[in-house]
CSV table of C-alpha atoms in Angstrom, one decimal:
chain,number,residue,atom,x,y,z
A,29,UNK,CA,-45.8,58.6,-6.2
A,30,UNK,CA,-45.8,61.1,-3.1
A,31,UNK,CA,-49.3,61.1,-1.8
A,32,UNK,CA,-50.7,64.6,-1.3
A,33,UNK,CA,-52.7,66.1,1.6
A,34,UNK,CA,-56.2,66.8,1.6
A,35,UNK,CA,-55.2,70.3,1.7
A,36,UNK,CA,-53.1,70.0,-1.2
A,37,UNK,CA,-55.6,68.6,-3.3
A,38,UNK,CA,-58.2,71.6,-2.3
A,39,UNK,CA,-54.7,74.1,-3.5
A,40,UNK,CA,-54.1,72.5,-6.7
A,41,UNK,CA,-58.3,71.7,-7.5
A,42,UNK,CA,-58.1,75.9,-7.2
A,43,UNK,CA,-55.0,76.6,-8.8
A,44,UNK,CA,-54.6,73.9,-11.6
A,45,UNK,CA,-57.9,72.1,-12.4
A,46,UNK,CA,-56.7,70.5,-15.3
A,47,UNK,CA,-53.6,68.9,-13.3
A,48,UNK,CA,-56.8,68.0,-10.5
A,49,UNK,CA,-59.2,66.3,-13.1
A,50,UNK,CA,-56.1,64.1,-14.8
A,51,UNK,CA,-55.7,62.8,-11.1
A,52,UNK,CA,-59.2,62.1,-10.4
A,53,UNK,CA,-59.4,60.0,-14.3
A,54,UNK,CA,-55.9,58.2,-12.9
A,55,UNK,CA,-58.0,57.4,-9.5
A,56,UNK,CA,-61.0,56.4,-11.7
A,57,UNK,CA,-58.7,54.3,-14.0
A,58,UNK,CA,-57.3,52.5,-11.4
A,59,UNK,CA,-60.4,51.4,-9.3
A,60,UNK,CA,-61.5,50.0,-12.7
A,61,UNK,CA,-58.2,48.2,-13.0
A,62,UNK,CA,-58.7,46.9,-9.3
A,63,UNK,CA,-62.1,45.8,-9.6
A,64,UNK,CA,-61.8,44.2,-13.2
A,65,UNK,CA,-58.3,42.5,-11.4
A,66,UNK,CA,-61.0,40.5,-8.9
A,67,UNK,CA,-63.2,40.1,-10.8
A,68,UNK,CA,-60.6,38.1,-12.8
A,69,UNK,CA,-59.3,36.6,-10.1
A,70,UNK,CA,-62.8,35.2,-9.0
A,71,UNK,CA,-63.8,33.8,-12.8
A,72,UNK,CA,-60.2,32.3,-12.6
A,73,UNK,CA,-60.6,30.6,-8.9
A,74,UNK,CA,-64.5,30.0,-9.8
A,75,UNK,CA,-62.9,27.8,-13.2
A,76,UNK,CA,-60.6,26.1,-12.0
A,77,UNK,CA,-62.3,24.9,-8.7
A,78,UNK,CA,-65.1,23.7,-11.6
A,79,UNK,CA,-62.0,21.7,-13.5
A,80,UNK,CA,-60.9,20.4,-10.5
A,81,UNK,CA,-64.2,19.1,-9.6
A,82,UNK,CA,-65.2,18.1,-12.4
A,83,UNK,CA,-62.0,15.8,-13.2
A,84,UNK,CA,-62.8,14.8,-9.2
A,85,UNK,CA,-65.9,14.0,-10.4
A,86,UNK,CA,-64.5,11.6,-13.3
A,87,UNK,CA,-61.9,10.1,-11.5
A,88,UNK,CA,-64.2,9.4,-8.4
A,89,UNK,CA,-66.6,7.6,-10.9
A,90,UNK,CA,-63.9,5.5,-12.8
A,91,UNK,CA,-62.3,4.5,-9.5
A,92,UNK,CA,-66.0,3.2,-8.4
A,93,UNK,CA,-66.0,0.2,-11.1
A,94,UNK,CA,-67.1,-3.0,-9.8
A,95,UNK,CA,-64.6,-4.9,-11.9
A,96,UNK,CA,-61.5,-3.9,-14.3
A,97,UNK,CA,-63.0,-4.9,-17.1
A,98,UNK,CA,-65.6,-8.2,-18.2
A,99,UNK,CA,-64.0,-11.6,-18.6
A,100,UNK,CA,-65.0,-12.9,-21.9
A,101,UNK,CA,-63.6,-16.0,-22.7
A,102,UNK,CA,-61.4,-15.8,-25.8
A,103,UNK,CA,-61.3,-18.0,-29.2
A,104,UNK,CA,-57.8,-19.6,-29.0
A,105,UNK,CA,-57.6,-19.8,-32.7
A,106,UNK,CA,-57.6,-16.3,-33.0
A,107,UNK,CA,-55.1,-16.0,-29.8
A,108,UNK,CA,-52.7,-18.1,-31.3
A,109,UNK,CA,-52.5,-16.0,-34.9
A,110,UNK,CA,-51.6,-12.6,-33.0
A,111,UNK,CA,-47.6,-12.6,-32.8
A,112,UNK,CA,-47.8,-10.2,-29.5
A,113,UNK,CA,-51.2,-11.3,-27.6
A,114,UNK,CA,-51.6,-8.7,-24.6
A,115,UNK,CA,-53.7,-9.3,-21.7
A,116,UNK,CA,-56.9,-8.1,-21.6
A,117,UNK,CA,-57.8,-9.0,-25.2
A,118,UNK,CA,-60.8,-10.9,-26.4
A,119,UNK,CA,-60.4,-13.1,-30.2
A,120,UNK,CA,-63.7,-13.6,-31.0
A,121,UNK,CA,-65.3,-14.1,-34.9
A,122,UNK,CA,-61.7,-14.3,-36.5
A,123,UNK,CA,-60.9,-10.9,-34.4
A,124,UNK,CA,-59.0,-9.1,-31.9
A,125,UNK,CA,-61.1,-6.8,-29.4
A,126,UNK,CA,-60.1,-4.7,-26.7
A,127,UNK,CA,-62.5,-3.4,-23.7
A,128,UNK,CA,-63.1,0.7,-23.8
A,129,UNK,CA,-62.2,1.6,-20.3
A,130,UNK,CA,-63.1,4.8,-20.6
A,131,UNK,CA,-67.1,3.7,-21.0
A,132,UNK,CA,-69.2,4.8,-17.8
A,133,UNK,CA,-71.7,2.4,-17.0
A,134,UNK,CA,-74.9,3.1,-14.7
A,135,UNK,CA,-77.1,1.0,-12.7
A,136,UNK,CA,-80.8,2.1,-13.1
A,137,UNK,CA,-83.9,0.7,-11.0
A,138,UNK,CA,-87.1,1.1,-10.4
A,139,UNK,CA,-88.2,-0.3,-7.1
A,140,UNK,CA,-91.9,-1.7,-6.4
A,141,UNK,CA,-92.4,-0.1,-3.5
A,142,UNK,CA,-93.7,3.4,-2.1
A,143,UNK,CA,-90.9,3.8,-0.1
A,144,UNK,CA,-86.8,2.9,-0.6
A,145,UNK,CA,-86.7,2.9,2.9
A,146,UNK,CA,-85.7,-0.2,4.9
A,147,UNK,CA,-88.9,-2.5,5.2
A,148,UNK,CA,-87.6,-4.8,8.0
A,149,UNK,CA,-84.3,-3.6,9.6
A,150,UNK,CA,-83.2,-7.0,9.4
A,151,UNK,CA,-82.0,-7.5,6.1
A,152,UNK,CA,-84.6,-8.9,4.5
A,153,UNK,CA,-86.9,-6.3,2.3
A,154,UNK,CA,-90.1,-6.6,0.8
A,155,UNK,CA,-89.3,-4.9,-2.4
A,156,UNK,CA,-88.2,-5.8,-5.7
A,157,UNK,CA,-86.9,-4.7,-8.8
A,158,UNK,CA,-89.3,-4.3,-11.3
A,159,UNK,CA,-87.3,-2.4,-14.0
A,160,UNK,CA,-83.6,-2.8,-14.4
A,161,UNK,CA,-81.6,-0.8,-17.0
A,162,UNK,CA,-78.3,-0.1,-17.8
A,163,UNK,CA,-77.3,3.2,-19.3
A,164,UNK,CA,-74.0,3.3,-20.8
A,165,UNK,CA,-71.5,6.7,-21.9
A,166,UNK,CA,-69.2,6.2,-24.6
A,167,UNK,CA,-66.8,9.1,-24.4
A,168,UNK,CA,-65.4,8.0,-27.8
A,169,UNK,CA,-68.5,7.8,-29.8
A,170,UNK,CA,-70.1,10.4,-27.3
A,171,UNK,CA,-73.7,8.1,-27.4
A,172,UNK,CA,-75.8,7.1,-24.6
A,173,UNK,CA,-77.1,3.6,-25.0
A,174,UNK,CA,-79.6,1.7,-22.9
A,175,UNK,CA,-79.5,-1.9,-21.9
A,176,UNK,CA,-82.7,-3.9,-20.6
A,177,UNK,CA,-83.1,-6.2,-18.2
A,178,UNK,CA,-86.0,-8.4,-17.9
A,179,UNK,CA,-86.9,-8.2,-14.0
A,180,UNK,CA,-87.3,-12.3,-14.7
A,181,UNK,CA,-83.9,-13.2,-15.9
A,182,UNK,CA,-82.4,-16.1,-14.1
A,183,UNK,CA,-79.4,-15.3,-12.6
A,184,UNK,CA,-77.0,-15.9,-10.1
A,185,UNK,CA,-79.0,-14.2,-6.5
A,186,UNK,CA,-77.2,-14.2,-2.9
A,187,UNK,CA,-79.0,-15.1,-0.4
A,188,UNK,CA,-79.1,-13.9,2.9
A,189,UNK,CA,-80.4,-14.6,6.5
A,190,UNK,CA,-82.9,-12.4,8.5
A,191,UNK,CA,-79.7,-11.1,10.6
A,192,UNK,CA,-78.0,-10.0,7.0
A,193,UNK,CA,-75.6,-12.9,7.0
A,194,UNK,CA,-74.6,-14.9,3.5
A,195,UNK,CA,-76.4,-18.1,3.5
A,196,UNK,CA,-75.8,-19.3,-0.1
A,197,UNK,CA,-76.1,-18.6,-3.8
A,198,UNK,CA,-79.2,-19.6,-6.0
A,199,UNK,CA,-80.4,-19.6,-9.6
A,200,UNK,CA,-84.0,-17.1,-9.8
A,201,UNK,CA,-85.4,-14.1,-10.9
A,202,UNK,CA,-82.8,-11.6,-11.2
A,203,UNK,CA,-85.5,-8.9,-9.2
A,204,UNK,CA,-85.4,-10.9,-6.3
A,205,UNK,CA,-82.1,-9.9,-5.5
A,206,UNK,CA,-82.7,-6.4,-4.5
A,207,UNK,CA,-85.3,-8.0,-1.3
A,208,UNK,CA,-82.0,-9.6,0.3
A,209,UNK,CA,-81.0,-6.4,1.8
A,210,UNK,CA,-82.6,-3.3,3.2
A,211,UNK,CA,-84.8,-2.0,1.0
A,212,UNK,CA,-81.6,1.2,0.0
A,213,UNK,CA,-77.9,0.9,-0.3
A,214,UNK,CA,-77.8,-2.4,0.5
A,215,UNK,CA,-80.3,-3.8,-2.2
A,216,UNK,CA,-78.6,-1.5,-4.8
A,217,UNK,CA,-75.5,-2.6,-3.7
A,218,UNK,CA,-76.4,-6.6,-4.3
A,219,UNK,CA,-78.6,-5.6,-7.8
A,220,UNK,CA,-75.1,-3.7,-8.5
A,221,UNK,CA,-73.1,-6.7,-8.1
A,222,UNK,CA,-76.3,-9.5,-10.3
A,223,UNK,CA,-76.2,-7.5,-13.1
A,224,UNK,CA,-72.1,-7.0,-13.4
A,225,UNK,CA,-72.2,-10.6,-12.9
A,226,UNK,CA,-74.8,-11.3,-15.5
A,227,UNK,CA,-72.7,-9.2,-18.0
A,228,UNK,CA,-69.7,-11.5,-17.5
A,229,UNK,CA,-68.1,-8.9,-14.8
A,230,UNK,CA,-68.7,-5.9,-16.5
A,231,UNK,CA,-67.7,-2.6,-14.7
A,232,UNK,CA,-70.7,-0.5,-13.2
A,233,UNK,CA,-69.4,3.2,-12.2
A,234,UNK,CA,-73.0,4.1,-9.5
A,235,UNK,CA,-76.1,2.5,-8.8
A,236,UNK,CA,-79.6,5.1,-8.9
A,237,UNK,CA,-82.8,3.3,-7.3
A,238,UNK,CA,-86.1,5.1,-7.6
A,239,UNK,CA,-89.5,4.0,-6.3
A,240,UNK,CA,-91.9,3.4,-9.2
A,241,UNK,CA,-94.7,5.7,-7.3
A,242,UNK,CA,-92.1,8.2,-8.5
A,243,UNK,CA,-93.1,8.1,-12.1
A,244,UNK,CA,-96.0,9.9,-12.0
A,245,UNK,CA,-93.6,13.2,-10.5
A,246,UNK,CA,-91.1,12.3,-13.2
A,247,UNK,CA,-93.9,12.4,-16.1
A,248,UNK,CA,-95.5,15.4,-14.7
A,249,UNK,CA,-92.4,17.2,-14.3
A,250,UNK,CA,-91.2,17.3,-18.2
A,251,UNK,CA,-95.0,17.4,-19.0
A,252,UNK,CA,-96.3,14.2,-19.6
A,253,UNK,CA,-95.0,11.9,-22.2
A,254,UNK,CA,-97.0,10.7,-25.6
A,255,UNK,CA,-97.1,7.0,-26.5
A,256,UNK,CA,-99.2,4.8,-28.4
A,257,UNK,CA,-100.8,2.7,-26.3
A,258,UNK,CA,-99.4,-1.2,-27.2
A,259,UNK,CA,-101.7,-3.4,-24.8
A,260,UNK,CA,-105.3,-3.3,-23.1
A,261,UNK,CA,-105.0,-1.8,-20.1
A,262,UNK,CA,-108.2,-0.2,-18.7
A,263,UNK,CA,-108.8,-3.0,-16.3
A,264,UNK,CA,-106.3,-0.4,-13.9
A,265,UNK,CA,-106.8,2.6,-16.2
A,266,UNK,CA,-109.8,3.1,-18.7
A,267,UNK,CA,-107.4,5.6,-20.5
A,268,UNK,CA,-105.2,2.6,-21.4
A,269,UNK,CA,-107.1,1.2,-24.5
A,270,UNK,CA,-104.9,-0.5,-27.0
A,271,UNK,CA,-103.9,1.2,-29.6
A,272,UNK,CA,-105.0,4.5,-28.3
A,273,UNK,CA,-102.4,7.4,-28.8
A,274,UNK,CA,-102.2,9.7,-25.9
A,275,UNK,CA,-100.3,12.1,-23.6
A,276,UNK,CA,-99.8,9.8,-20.6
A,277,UNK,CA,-100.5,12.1,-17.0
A,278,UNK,CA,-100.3,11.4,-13.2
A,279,UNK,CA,-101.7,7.7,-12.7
A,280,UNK,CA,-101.9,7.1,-16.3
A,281,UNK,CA,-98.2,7.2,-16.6
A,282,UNK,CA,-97.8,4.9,-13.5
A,283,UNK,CA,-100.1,2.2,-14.4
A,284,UNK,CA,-98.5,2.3,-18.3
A,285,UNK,CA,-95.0,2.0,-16.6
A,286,UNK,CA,-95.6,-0.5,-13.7
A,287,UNK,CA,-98.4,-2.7,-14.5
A,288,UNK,CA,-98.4,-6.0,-15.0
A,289,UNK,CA,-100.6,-8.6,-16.2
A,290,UNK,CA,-99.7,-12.1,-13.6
A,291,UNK,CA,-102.2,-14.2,-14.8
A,292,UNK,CA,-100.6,-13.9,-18.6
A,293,UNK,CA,-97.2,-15.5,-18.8
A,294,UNK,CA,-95.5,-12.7,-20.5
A,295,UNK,CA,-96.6,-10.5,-18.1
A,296,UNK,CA,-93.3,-9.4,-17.8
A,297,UNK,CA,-92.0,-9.3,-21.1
A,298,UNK,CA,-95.3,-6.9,-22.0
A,299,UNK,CA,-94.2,-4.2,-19.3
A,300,UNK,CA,-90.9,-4.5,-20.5
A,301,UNK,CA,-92.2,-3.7,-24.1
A,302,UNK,CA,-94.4,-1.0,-22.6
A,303,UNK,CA,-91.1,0.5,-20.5
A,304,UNK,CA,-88.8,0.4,-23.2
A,305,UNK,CA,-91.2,2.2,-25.5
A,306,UNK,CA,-92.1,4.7,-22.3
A,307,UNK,CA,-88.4,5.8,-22.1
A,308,UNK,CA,-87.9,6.4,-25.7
A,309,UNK,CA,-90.6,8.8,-25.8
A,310,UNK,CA,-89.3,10.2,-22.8
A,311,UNK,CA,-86.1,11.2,-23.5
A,312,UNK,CA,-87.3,13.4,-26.8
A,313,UNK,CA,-89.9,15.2,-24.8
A,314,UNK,CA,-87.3,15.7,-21.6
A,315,UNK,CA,-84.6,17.5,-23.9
A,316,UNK,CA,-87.0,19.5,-25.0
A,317,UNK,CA,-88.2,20.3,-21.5
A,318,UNK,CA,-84.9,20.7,-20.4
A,319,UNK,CA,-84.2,23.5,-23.2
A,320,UNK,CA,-87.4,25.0,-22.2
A,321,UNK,CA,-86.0,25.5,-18.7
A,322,UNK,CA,-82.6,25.1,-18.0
A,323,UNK,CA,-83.7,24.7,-14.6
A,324,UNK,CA,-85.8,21.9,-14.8
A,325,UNK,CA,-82.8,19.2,-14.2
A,326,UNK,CA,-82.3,20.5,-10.7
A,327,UNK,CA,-86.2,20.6,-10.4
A,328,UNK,CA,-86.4,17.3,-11.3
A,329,UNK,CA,-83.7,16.1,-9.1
A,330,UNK,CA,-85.4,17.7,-5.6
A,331,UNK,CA,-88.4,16.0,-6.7
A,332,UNK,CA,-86.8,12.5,-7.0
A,333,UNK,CA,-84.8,12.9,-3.6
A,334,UNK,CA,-87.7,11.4,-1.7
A,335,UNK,CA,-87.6,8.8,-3.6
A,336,UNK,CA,-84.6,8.3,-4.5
A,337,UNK,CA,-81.2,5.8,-3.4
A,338,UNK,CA,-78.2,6.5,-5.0
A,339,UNK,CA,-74.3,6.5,-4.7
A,340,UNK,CA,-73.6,9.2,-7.5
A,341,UNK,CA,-71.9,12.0,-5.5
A,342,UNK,CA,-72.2,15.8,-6.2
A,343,UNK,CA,-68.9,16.0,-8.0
A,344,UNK,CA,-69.6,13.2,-10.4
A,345,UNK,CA,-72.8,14.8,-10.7
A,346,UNK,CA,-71.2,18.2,-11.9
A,347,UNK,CA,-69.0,15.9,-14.2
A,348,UNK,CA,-72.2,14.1,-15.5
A,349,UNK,CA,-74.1,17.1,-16.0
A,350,UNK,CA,-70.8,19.2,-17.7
A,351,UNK,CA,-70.0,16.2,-20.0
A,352,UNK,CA,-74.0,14.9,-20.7
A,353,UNK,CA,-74.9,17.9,-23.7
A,354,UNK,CA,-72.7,16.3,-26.1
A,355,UNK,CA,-74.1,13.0,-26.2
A,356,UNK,CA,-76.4,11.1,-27.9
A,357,UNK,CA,-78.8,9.1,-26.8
A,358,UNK,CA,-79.0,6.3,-29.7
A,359,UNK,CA,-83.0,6.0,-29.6
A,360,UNK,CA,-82.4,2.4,-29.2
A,361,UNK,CA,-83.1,0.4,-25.9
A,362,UNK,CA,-81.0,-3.5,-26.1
A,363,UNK,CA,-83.6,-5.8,-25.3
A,364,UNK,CA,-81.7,-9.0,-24.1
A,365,UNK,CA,-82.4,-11.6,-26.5
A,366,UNK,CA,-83.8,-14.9,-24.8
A,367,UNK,CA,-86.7,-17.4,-24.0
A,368,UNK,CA,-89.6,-17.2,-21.3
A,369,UNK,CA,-90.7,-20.1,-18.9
A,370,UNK,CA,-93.6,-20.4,-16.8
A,371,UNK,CA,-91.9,-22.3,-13.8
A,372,UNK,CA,-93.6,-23.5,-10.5
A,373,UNK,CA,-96.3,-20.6,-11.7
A,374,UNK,CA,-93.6,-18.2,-12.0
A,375,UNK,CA,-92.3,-16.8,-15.0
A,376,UNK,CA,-88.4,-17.7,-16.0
A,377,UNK,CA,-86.5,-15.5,-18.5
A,378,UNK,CA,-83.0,-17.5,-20.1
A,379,UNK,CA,-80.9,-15.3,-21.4
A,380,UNK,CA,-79.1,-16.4,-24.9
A,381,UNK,CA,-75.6,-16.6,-23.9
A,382,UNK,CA,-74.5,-16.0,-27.7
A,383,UNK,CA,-76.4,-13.1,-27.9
A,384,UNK,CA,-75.3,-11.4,-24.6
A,385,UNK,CA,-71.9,-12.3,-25.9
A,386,UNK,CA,-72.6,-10.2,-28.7
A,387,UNK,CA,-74.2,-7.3,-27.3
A,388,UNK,CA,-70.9,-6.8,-24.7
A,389,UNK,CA,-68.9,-7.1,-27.7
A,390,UNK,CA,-70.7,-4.2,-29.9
A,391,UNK,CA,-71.0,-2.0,-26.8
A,392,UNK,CA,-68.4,-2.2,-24.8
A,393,UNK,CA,-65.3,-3.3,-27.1
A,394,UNK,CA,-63.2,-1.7,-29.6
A,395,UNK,CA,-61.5,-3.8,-32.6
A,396,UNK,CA,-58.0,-3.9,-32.1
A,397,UNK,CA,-56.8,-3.5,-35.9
A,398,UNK,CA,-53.8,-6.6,-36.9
């Protein structure tokens, strides 16, 4: 189309102002057709740089599993009634079970100290882990479900020199292995590798350490969480009477979460009870926080970075956090089934192998149908 002059457009706007208002609607038209084009162009740039993180995001978290899958030993009767056995296959109870690889499983601990930071700079850190949990995503069943691990549990701990070096391997307290290292990465990194260990080389996908003086923060954040109160506990809190039912706030909260009896020998086994209960009233009242305020994740997040180690990156986060809505958390925390010891004047948790066996099998394998 030849483009007229402006003087042109003056002659015809006098002698034809129909013909001039059709051309100004065609000009209109089009800068609507532009804009609306970029816009499109944006949303469609905007999408697909979200799909491509986010399947970054999953195949950066997949790629970070400790292990291939667990090794179970296998029931050779069952092995030897399968014409075409395939590798990777556990027989156990008369059947054939396959591990899910497409379960993500997370590392969760809370650390006993103010501060994840290193205590020593030598390798050595004065902190332990006083709550370990594993939360497992099952894509296929899209439920959350939570694994607990008594801080007690003898287990398999490397141990290393002041200078960081490997000295040797020991049987203790599972917790202890998070103070051979430097108090962050490192500790996580070693708790990472126990507790894959302790679940017969079970795949962990990220690792998030939080200092237990962050509960009160967390609690706060979401509004405070209500509980019924299962032990005495108003030797550190006189809000903590047993059998009280109450919102837990600020110090209350922390004291519910992190004490612990030591001159009872089930210390341990009681703040387990106590955290286990905590967390299941806490996820109810955080979804409902969270629908309150869709910004309250990210909130929550800032608030935690001071206190916080982790090795979840922001594109698995944007994968976590596009996938998370359509799970379920089960409202069930495993407890690991077991017997306590008081040993040297230290409390001893042995795990029941049979019953681990068990637990790995329900939440981690499929049934492979013969």
């Amino acid at each position: 189309m030849e483009k007229m002059s402006k003087a042109d457009l003056e002659k015809e706007e006098i002698l034809n102002p129909e013909k001039a208002e059709k051309r100004r609607r065609r000009k209109k038209k089009a800068r609507i057709m532009a804009v609306v084009t970029v816009i499109c162009v944006i949303l469609v740039v905007c999408c697909t740089g979200f799909i491509v993180v986010r399947a970054m995001g999953k195949n950066s978290i997949m790629s970070k599993a400790t292990s291939p899958s667990p090794s179970l030993s296998t029931d050779l009767n069952v092995m030897d009634k399968v014409e075409q056995w395939q590798d990777g296959w556990v027989g156990y109870n008369g059947k054939v079970y396959e591990y899910n690889d497409d379960i993500m499983t997370f590392l969760v601990l809370g650390i006993d100290k103010k501060s994840t930071s290193p205590q020593t700079g030598s390798g050595i850190s004065n902190s332990q882990a006083d709550a370990i949990y594993l939360v497992v995503m099952n894509p296929h069943t899209k439920k959350v479900d939570l694994i607990a691990v008594n801080r007690d549990t003898i287990a398999d701990v490397d141990v290393y020199s002041q200078p960081g070096a490997y000295a040797n391997t020991i049987k203790t307290q599972i917790a202890l292995q998070y103070t051979y290292g430097d108090g962050k990465a490192k500790s996580a990194q070693l708790m990472e590798k126990a507790v894959s260990k302790l679940f017969y080389q079970l795949p962990i996908h990220g690792y998030v350490a939080i200092s237990m003086d962050a509960i009160p923060t967390i609690n706060d954040t979401i509004g405070g969480v209500e509980v019924q109160c299962l032990q005495d506990l108003t030797e550190v809190d006189p809000l903590l009477k047993q059998g009280e039912s109450l919102k837990l706030e600020g110090q209350s909260a922390f004291w519910y979460v992190k004490y612990k009896d030591v001159n009872a020998s089930h210390g341990s086994s009681d703040r387990l009870e106590r955290q286990t209960q905590y967390i299941q009233s806490f996820v109810g009242q955080a979804k409902s926080a969270f629908k309150a305020d869709v910004a309250m994740p990210l909130t929550l997040f800032k608030k935690l970075s001071p206190y916080m180690v982790t090795d979840i990156k922001a594109d698995e986060v944007t994968y976590l956090v596009s996938t998370a809505a359509a799970y379920k958390f089960s409202g069930e925390v495993h407890n690991l089934a077991g017997e306590s010891k008081t040993e040297e004047g230290n409390e001893a948790f042995y795990v029941d192998d049979s019953a681990l066996y068990q637990l790995v099998i329900d939440l981690f394998y499929n049934e492979v149908p013969q």
